[in-house]
């Protein structure tokens, strides 16, 4: 993202085309991971696998807290 903003990518077509596509694919991948995680939790609730849901929520909470405290 810094390369795009700084303008250093302007002469190189690979960066001009590849960087926005790469960023888009990263965001799409992150969104798909969140959707999969949420569906897994709802499936666990529906099938009454409360221990599995608890483990998923605890791990998700730890990951979220770790990510927020990094900044």
mmCIF file of C-alpha atoms in Angstrom:
data_model
loop_
_atom_site.group_PDB
_atom_site.id
_atom_site.type_symbol
_atom_site.label_atom_id
_atom_site.label_comp_id
_atom_site.label_asym_id
_atom_site.label_seq_id
_atom_site.Cartn_x
_atom_site.Cartn_y
_atom_site.Cartn_z
ATOM 1 C CA UNK A 1 0.000 0.000 0.000
ATOM 2 C CA UNK A 2 2.897 2.322 0.735
ATOM 3 C CA UNK A 3 4.315 1.711 -2.736
ATOM 4 C CA UNK A 4 1.040 2.760 -4.351
ATOM 5 C CA UNK A 5 0.690 5.914 -2.223
ATOM 6 C CA UNK A 6 4.318 6.979 -2.689
ATOM 7 C CA UNK A 7 4.071 6.766 -6.463
ATOM 8 C CA UNK A 8 7.108 4.499 -6.761
ATOM 9 C CA UNK A 9 4.979 1.897 -8.550
ATOM 10 C CA UNK A 10 4.032 4.209 -11.419
ATOM 11 C CA UNK A 11 6.752 3.237 -13.911
ATOM 12 C CA UNK A 12 6.454 -0.507 -13.242
ATOM 13 C CA UNK A 13 3.254 -2.028 -14.726
ATOM 14 C CA UNK A 14 3.636 -5.187 -12.647
ATOM 15 C CA UNK A 15 3.234 -3.200 -9.428
ATOM 16 C CA UNK A 16 0.502 -0.958 -10.848
ATOM 17 C CA UNK A 17 -1.639 -3.958 -11.782
ATOM 18 C CA UNK A 18 -0.518 -6.602 -9.311
ATOM 19 C CA UNK A 19 -0.614 -4.646 -6.062
ATOM 20 C CA UNK A 20 -4.320 -3.687 -6.131
ATOM 21 C CA UNK A 21 -5.233 -7.218 -7.217
ATOM 22 C CA UNK A 22 -3.148 -8.686 -4.393
ATOM 23 C CA UNK A 23 -4.707 -6.374 -1.815
ATOM 24 C CA UNK A 24 -8.186 -7.247 -3.062
ATOM 25 C CA UNK A 25 -7.453 -10.962 -2.823
ATOM 26 C CA UNK A 26 -6.122 -10.540 0.731
ATOM 27 C CA UNK A 27 -9.306 -8.764 1.812
ATOM 28 C CA UNK A 28 -11.509 -11.347 0.085
ATOM 29 C CA UNK A 29 -9.589 -14.133 1.817
ATOM 30 C CA UNK A 30 -9.992 -12.473 5.217
ATOM 31 C CA UNK A 31 -13.736 -12.016 4.664
ATOM 32 C CA UNK A 32 -14.117 -15.652 3.613
ATOM 33 C CA UNK A 33 -12.248 -16.783 6.738
ATOM 34 C CA UNK A 34 -14.603 -14.746 8.936
ATOM 35 C CA UNK A 35 -17.652 -16.186 7.156
ATOM 36 C CA UNK A 36 -16.318 -19.741 7.537
ATOM 37 C CA UNK A 37 -15.570 -19.194 11.231
ATOM 38 C CA UNK A 38 -19.063 -17.794 11.843
ATOM 39 C CA UNK A 39 -20.723 -20.669 9.968
ATOM 40 C CA UNK A 40 -18.694 -23.158 12.009
ATOM 41 C CA UNK A 41 -19.937 -21.577 15.245
ATOM 42 C CA UNK A 42 -23.576 -21.619 14.090
ATOM 43 C CA UNK A 43 -23.240 -25.238 12.949
ATOM 44 C CA UNK A 44 -21.879 -26.168 16.367
ATOM 45 C CA UNK A 45 -24.808 -24.461 18.086
ATOM 46 C CA UNK A 46 -27.311 -26.182 15.798
ATOM 47 C CA UNK A 47 -25.765 -29.616 16.426
ATOM 48 C CA UNK A 48 -25.495 -28.895 20.174
ATOM 49 C CA UNK A 49 -21.707 -29.156 20.245
ATOM 50 C CA UNK A 50 -21.385 -26.573 22.983
ATOM 51 C CA UNK A 51 -17.845 -27.546 23.966
ATOM 52 C CA UNK A 52 -16.699 -27.021 20.358
ATOM 53 C CA UNK A 53 -18.474 -23.649 20.211
ATOM 54 C CA UNK A 54 -16.873 -22.619 23.502
ATOM 55 C CA UNK A 55 -13.414 -23.551 22.236
ATOM 56 C CA UNK A 56 -13.992 -21.622 18.993
ATOM 57 C CA UNK A 57 -15.200 -18.535 20.853
ATOM 58 C CA UNK A 58 -12.284 -18.606 23.294
ATOM 59 C CA UNK A 59 -9.742 -19.018 20.498
ATOM 60 C CA UNK A 60 -11.426 -16.260 18.488
ATOM 61 C CA UNK A 61 -11.369 -13.974 21.510
ATOM 62 C CA UNK A 62 -7.690 -14.664 22.130
ATOM 63 C CA UNK A 63 -6.888 -13.958 18.483
ATOM 64 C CA UNK A 64 -8.907 -10.728 18.525
ATOM 65 C CA UNK A 65 -7.318 -9.494 21.765
ATOM 66 C CA UNK A 66 -3.847 -10.393 20.496
ATOM 67 C CA UNK A 67 -4.484 -8.506 17.265
ATOM 68 C CA UNK A 68 -5.857 -5.420 19.020
ATOM 69 C CA UNK A 69 -3.029 -5.234 21.565
ATOM 70 C CA UNK A 70 -0.434 -5.443 18.814
ATOM 71 C CA UNK A 71 -1.316 -1.900 17.783
#
